[in-house]
Each structure stands twice: as C-alpha cells, then as structure tokens.
Amino acid sequence: MDMAGLTVAVAGLDVVSPVIIPAGPGGFGTELRERYDLTALGAFTAKTITPHARIGNPPPRLVDTGFGLINSIGLQNPGIVAFLDTVYPTLLPFPTHLFLSIAGETVNEFEDMARTLAGVEGFDLLELNLSCPNVEASCGVIGANPQAVHDVVVAVRRAFPDRPVAAKLPFEVPDVAGVVRACEQAGVDVLALFNCPHAARFDVATGKPFLARVTGGFSGPALKPLTLAKILAVRSLTHLPIIGMGGAWTADDVLEFRCAGADLVGMGLHTLQDPAEVCTIAHEFATGSS
Ligand SMILES: Cc1cc2nc3c(=O)[nH]c(=O)nc-3n(C[C@H](O)[C@H](O)[C@H](O)COP(=O)(O)O)c2cc1C
C-alpha cells in the first residue's frame, strides 16, 4: 500500500488526506490555524464542549510514561454558549473540514446541544463523545452501554438531521458488538475508535499517584497494536466508516490503521507534541509524495 490516491470520502465528505486531528490535543484550533497550514488535514476536531463551562480536573493532569502520556484534563471548556459566542466565530472559515465534539451527562443534554448546533453553519460533522475517561459520570458510561448509546444517538439524530454524526466510543467496551449495532440502528454515520483507555502511574518514593485524580487516559505509540486489534474486530462487524486513533504517529502508522479497517486516522498525542509534523504527514498523503 502506498500513499498515492488515498483521498477518501467519508459520510459524504471528500477529505484530502486520511490524517485528522482528533478532539482535544489541538484545542479549538485557534492557535493551530494561525501557525500551521492545516489545509492538507482530512479534518480537525475541536475539543469537546459541554452544556456548561467546566474548569476540568485539578492538577497534576499529565504524567509521562516513557512510552506515552496519561492525561486527566476533565473536559475543560467554556460551555457551548460561550464557545459559540466567543470562540466559534473566530474559527470560520476553517481551512479544512471542521468537526465539533459534544458531551452531555444525559440524553436531554446531548439532544439540546445537538439542536443548538443544528442551527449553526460552518462545521461538517458532529462527534458525540460517549467515552471521556476523565469525568466521573456520564459519557464514559454511556459509550459502553448499547441501550444508552441508542437513546443518545436517536435523540441527537432527531435534533440534528442534516449533517453526519460520529460516535466516539470508549476503548474498554465489554459488549462492543452490541454498541456497534446500537450505533448502526440509531443512525450513526461514522465510528470514532477510540478514546483513551484508563491508566495510572505511582511515585514509588511516596506511594502516591502522580495524577490528582489518580487515573487518566493513556495515549501514544504503545497503544497502536492494541488499537489495531480492536479496529479490526469492529471492522468485521460493520461497514460504517471508521476514524481510527490511539497510537498513530507516522505515515506508516496511518497505512497500518487503514490495513486494519480504518478510513481516517487521528493523531492525538503527536499533535500535542508537534503539530507541524502531523501537518507534514497529512501533506504527504494529500500530494501522494513521501
Ligand atoms: C491532552 C488530550 C486531550 C484530549 N481531549 C479529548 C477530548 O476533549 N475529547 C475527546 O473525545 N477525546 C480527547 N482526547 C482523546 C483524543 O481525541 C484521541 O482519542 C487520542 O489522543 C488518540 O490517541 P493518540 O494520542 O495516541 O493519537 C484527548 C487526548 C489528549 C492526549
């Protein structure tokens, strides 16, 4: 497999390369779009927004592992109203496909945000974060429960009928076939696989955890083989387009994710470390050069 001709169509969107920036590590894109050429990215996903402002988890929120990072941000964001009033207008027009990500604690919260966003132009896909490992209630639990996933997606589809909807699932799902079936039946257009698995580290000098909230979400290259096996399993269950993520770092990783069945590939931690490199990899795919 080589890079040439890897432009893809996903849920009716033509994307220039399979490389995307997933929700979180690029923030809302404000700084990235000022400093980097994002036009070769297949898409940029803005950090998850919630119905109300969240200050996030107490620090320390990040701990290195030597082979990846554990983060415990806790969905810090200004809330949907402030986001739409103050941040969103400054992003438009966005230089590539713009995806927005939302998380609610209840079906109603998801539905209300989806209804609000149905009236907002300028973004191309709505991603439902059903899987944040860093908040107590709600979304992490929803994504592991087929009935809860079904209920949220049906409500969102009702409120947001005209543009594609992605479901971002947790890494740890006991009944993955049930959740994938629920997504299909409720009208999801794209699966975003996966959010970060739970992880922890301890300081042996004190015996205490490094993170204030003890556990966080693990990301980085060490995840790649685990993610690939899970994507392969989901690909055998569904024809829905898949955005694969979790451990992709290089252009070869992107090709490997595609071998496992992903259509698009998110680079999260790599974006946090060096957005320019991610844009360069995207550019190689967009132009077929390497
Ligand atoms: C610092 C950081 C913040 C993140 N914030 C979010 C978020 O707000 N919403 C979300 O759905 N995923 C979030 N993620 C998960 C990423 O979207 C993605 O699933 C993960 O980073 C992919 O693994 P990788 O970092 O190994 O590429 C975050 C990841 C990191 C590293």
Coordinates of C-alpha atoms and ligand atoms in Angstrom, one line a residue:
M1 CA 0.0 0.0 0.0
D2 CA 1.3 3.5 -0.8
M3 CA 0.2 7.0 -0.2
A4 CA -0.9 7.9 -3.7
G5 CA -4.6 8.2 -4.2
L6 CA -5.5 8.0 -0.5
T7 CA -8.1 10.7 -0.7
V8 CA -11.2 9.3 0.8
A9 CA -14.9 10.0 1.0
V10 CA -16.4 9.5 4.4
A11 CA -20.1 10.1 5.2
G12 CA -20.4 12.2 2.1
L13 CA -17.4 14.4 2.9
D14 CA -14.5 14.4 0.5
V15 CA -11.3 14.6 2.5
V16 CA -7.9 15.5 1.1
S17 CA -6.0 13.1 3.2
P18 CA -6.8 10.3 5.8
V19 CA -4.9 12.2 8.6
I20 CA -7.1 14.1 11.0
I21 CA -6.6 15.8 14.3
P22 CA -8.9 14.2 16.9
A23 CA -10.8 16.0 19.7
G24 CA -8.7 17.6 22.4
P25 CA -5.0 17.8 21.7
G26 CA -5.5 20.7 19.2
G27 CA -7.8 22.7 21.5
F28 CA -10.3 24.7 19.5
G29 CA -7.8 25.1 16.7
T30 CA -7.3 28.9 17.4
E31 CA -3.6 28.7 17.7
L32 CA -3.0 25.9 15.2
R33 CA -4.8 27.7 12.4
E34 CA -2.7 30.8 13.0
R35 CA 0.6 29.0 13.0
Y36 CA 0.3 26.0 10.7
D37 CA -1.0 25.2 7.2
L38 CA -4.0 22.9 8.1
T39 CA -5.3 22.6 4.5
A40 CA -3.8 19.1 4.0
L41 CA -5.5 17.6 7.0
G42 CA -8.6 15.5 6.3
A43 CA -10.3 17.2 9.2
F44 CA -9.7 19.0 12.5
T45 CA -11.9 18.0 15.5
A46 CA -12.4 20.8 18.1
K47 CA -12.1 19.9 21.8
T48 CA -15.2 18.5 23.3
I49 CA -17.7 21.1 24.5
T50 CA -20.3 20.5 27.2
P51 CA -23.6 22.3 28.2
H52 CA -22.0 24.3 30.9
A53 CA -18.4 25.6 31.5
R54 CA -16.1 23.1 33.1
I55 CA -12.8 24.0 34.8
G56 CA -11.5 20.5 34.4
N57 CA -9.7 18.3 36.9
P58 CA -7.2 19.6 39.5
P59 CA -3.5 19.4 38.6
P60 CA -1.3 17.4 38.1
R61 CA -3.2 16.5 35.0
L62 CA -0.4 15.0 32.9
V63 CA 2.1 12.3 33.6
D64 CA 4.7 10.8 31.1
T65 CA 5.2 7.1 31.0
G66 CA 8.3 6.9 28.8
F67 CA 6.2 5.3 26.1
G68 CA 3.1 7.5 26.1
L69 CA 1.2 10.1 28.1
I70 CA -1.5 9.9 30.7
N71 CA -3.9 12.9 30.7
S72 CA -6.6 13.9 33.1
I73 CA -7.9 17.1 31.6
G74 CA -11.5 16.6 32.5
L75 CA -13.2 18.2 29.5
Q76 CA -12.1 21.8 30.4
N77 CA -14.1 24.1 28.2
P78 CA -16.2 27.3 28.4
G79 CA -19.5 25.6 27.7
I80 CA -21.5 25.6 24.5
V81 CA -22.9 29.2 24.8
A82 CA -19.6 30.9 25.4
F83 CA -17.9 28.7 22.8
L84 CA -20.5 29.7 20.1
D85 CA -20.4 33.4 21.1
T86 CA -16.7 34.0 21.5
V87 CA -14.6 31.2 20.0
Y88 CA -16.5 29.7 17.1
P89 CA -16.9 32.9 15.0
T90 CA -13.1 33.4 15.1
L91 CA -12.5 29.9 13.6
L92 CA -14.5 30.4 10.5
P93 CA -14.0 29.8 7.7
F94 CA -11.9 26.8 8.9
P95 CA -9.1 25.7 6.5
T96 CA -10.2 22.1 6.4
H97 CA -13.3 20.1 7.4
L98 CA -14.2 21.1 10.9
F99 CA -15.7 18.6 13.3
L100 CA -17.3 19.6 16.6
S101 CA -17.4 17.3 19.6
I102 CA -20.0 17.4 22.3
A103 CA -20.5 15.6 25.6
G104 CA -23.6 15.6 27.9
E105 CA -24.5 13.8 31.1
T106 CA -28.0 12.8 29.9
V107 CA -29.9 12.2 26.7
N108 CA -31.5 15.6 27.1
E109 CA -28.2 17.4 27.4
F110 CA -26.9 15.7 24.2
E111 CA -30.2 16.5 22.4
D112 CA -30.3 20.1 23.5
M113 CA -26.7 20.7 22.3
A114 CA -27.4 19.0 19.0
R115 CA -30.5 21.1 18.5
T116 CA -28.5 24.3 19.1
L117 CA -25.8 23.2 16.7
A118 CA -28.2 22.2 14.0
G119 CA -28.8 26.0 13.6
V120 CA -25.1 26.7 13.3
E121 CA -23.3 26.7 10.0
G122 CA -19.7 26.2 9.2
F123 CA -18.9 22.8 10.6
D124 CA -19.2 19.5 8.8
L125 CA -19.7 16.7 11.3
L126 CA -20.9 16.4 14.9
E127 CA -19.0 13.9 17.1
L128 CA -20.6 12.5 20.2
N129 CA -18.1 12.0 22.9
L130 CA -19.6 8.9 24.6
S131 CA -16.3 8.0 26.2
C132 CA -14.3 10.5 28.2
P133 CA -12.2 8.6 30.7
N134 CA -11.7 11.7 32.8
V135 CA -15.1 12.6 34.1
E136 CA -17.0 10.9 36.9
A137 CA -20.4 10.4 35.5
S138 CA -22.0 10.1 32.1
C139 CA -20.2 9.9 28.9
G140 CA -17.7 7.1 29.7
V141 CA -20.6 5.0 30.9
I142 CA -22.9 5.9 28.1
G143 CA -20.5 4.6 25.4
A144 CA -20.2 1.2 27.0
N145 CA -23.9 0.6 27.2
P146 CA -25.8 -0.3 24.0
Q147 CA -29.2 1.0 25.2
A148 CA -27.7 4.3 26.4
V149 CA -25.8 4.7 23.1
H150 CA -29.0 4.0 21.2
D151 CA -31.0 6.5 23.2
V152 CA -28.5 9.3 22.9
V153 CA -28.0 8.8 19.1
V154 CA -31.7 8.6 18.4
A155 CA -32.3 11.9 20.3
V156 CA -29.3 13.6 18.6
R157 CA -30.4 12.4 15.1
R158 CA -33.9 13.9 15.7
A159 CA -32.4 17.2 16.7
F160 CA -29.5 17.3 14.2
P161 CA -30.8 15.6 11.0
D162 CA -28.8 17.2 8.2
R163 CA -25.1 16.6 8.8
P164 CA -23.2 13.5 9.7
V165 CA -22.9 12.3 13.3
A166 CA -19.9 10.3 14.7
A167 CA -20.0 8.3 17.9
K168 CA -16.7 8.2 19.8
L169 CA -16.5 5.0 21.8
P170 CA -14.5 4.1 24.8
F171 CA -11.5 1.8 24.5
E172 CA -12.9 -0.5 27.1
V173 CA -16.3 -1.8 26.0
P174 CA -17.5 -5.2 27.2
D175 CA -20.2 -5.6 24.5
V176 CA -18.6 -3.9 21.5
A177 CA -20.8 -5.8 19.1
G178 CA -23.9 -4.5 21.0
V179 CA -22.6 -0.9 21.0
V180 CA -21.8 -1.0 17.3
R181 CA -25.2 -2.5 16.5
A182 CA -26.8 0.3 18.6
C183 CA -24.9 2.9 16.6
E184 CA -26.0 1.5 13.3
Q185 CA -29.6 1.1 14.3
A186 CA -29.8 4.6 15.7
G187 CA -28.3 6.3 12.7
V188 CA -24.6 7.0 13.4
D189 CA -22.7 7.8 10.2
V190 CA -19.1 7.3 11.5
L191 CA -17.4 5.5 14.3
A192 CA -14.5 7.2 16.1
L193 CA -12.4 4.5 17.6
F194 CA -11.3 5.0 20.4
N195 CA -11.0 7.4 23.3
C196 CA -8.0 6.8 25.6
P197 CA -8.0 3.7 27.9
H198 CA -7.8 4.3 31.7
A199 CA -4.2 4.3 33.0
A200 CA -2.3 5.2 36.2
R201 CA 1.2 5.8 37.5
F202 CA 2.6 6.0 41.0
D203 CA 5.5 7.7 42.6
V204 CA 7.5 4.9 44.3
A205 CA 9.1 7.4 46.7
T206 CA 5.7 8.4 48.2
G207 CA 3.5 5.5 47.1
K208 CA 1.1 8.2 45.8
P209 CA -0.4 8.5 42.3
F210 CA 1.1 11.2 40.0
L211 CA -2.2 12.4 38.9
A212 CA -4.5 14.3 41.3
R213 CA -7.5 12.3 40.0
V214 CA -5.4 9.1 40.2
T215 CA -6.3 7.7 36.8
G216 CA -6.3 9.3 33.4
G217 CA -6.5 8.4 29.7
F218 CA -3.4 6.8 28.1
S219 CA -2.3 7.8 24.6
G220 CA 0.8 7.4 22.5
P221 CA 2.6 4.9 20.2
A222 CA 2.5 2.0 22.8
L223 CA -1.3 1.9 22.1
K224 CA -1.0 1.2 18.4
P225 CA -1.1 -2.7 18.3
L226 CA -4.0 -2.8 20.9
T227 CA -6.0 -0.2 18.9
L228 CA -5.4 -2.1 15.6
A229 CA -6.8 -5.3 17.0
K230 CA -9.9 -3.6 18.3
I231 CA -10.4 -1.7 15.0
L232 CA -10.0 -5.0 13.1
A233 CA -12.7 -6.5 15.3
V234 CA -15.1 -3.6 14.7
R235 CA -14.4 -3.7 11.0
S236 CA -15.6 -7.3 10.9
L237 CA -18.9 -6.1 12.5
T238 CA -19.9 -3.1 10.4
H239 CA -19.4 -1.2 7.1
L240 CA -19.7 2.2 8.8
P241 CA -16.7 4.4 8.2
I242 CA -14.1 4.3 11.0
I243 CA -11.9 7.1 12.3
G244 CA -9.1 5.1 13.9
M245 CA -7.0 6.6 16.7
G246 CA -4.8 5.6 19.5
G247 CA -1.0 5.3 18.9
A248 CA -0.7 6.6 15.3
W249 CA 2.5 8.6 15.0
T250 CA 4.0 8.1 11.5
A251 CA 2.8 7.9 7.8
D252 CA 3.4 4.1 8.0
D253 CA 1.1 4.0 11.1
V254 CA -1.6 5.6 9.0
L255 CA -1.3 2.9 6.4
E256 CA -1.3 0.3 9.1
F257 CA -4.5 1.7 10.6
R258 CA -6.0 1.5 7.1
C259 CA -4.9 -2.1 6.8
A260 CA -6.9 -2.8 10.0
G261 CA -10.0 -1.2 8.5
A262 CA -9.9 2.5 9.4
D263 CA -10.8 5.0 6.8
L264 CA -9.4 8.1 8.5
V265 CA -6.7 8.2 11.2
G266 CA -6.4 10.6 14.1
M267 CA -3.1 11.7 15.6
G268 CA -3.7 13.0 19.1
L269 CA -0.5 12.9 21.1
H270 CA 1.6 13.7 18.1
T271 CA -0.4 16.8 17.6
L272 CA 0.2 17.8 21.2
Q273 CA 3.9 17.3 20.7
D274 CA 4.5 18.7 17.2
P275 CA 1.6 19.9 15.1
A276 CA 3.9 20.8 12.2
E277 CA 4.9 17.1 11.8
V278 CA 1.3 16.0 11.7
C279 CA 0.6 18.6 9.0
T280 CA 3.6 17.4 7.0
I281 CA 2.4 13.8 7.2
A282 CA -1.1 14.9 6.1
H283 CA 0.5 16.9 3.2
E284 CA 2.4 13.8 2.1
F285 CA -0.8 11.9 1.8
A286 CA -2.7 14.8 0.1
T287 CA 0.0 15.1 -2.5
G288 CA 0.9 11.4 -2.8
S289 CA 4.6 12.2 -2.0
S290 CA 6.8 10.7 0.7
Ligands
LIG1 C1 -4.4 16.1 26.0 C2 -5.5 15.3 25.4 C3 -6.8 15.8 25.5 C4 -7.9 15.1 24.9 N1 -9.2 15.6 25.0 C5 -10.2 14.9 24.4 C6 -11.5 15.5 24.3 O1 -11.7 16.6 24.7 N2 -12.5 14.8 23.7 C7 -12.3 13.5 23.1 O2 -13.2 12.9 22.6 N3 -11.0 13.0 23.2 C8 -10.0 13.6 23.8 N4 -8.7 13.1 23.8 C9 -8.5 11.8 23.1 C10 -8.1 12.0 21.6 O3 -9.1 12.6 20.9 C11 -7.7 10.7 20.9 O4 -8.8 9.7 21.2 C12 -6.4 10.1 21.4 O5 -5.5 11.1 21.7 C13 -5.8 9.2 20.4 O6 -4.6 8.6 20.8 P1 -3.2 9.2 20.4 O7 -3.0 10.4 21.3 O8 -2.3 8.0 20.7 O9 -3.2 9.6 19.0 C14 -7.7 13.8 24.3 C15 -6.3 13.3 24.2 C16 -5.3 14.0 24.8 C17 -3.9 13.5 24.7

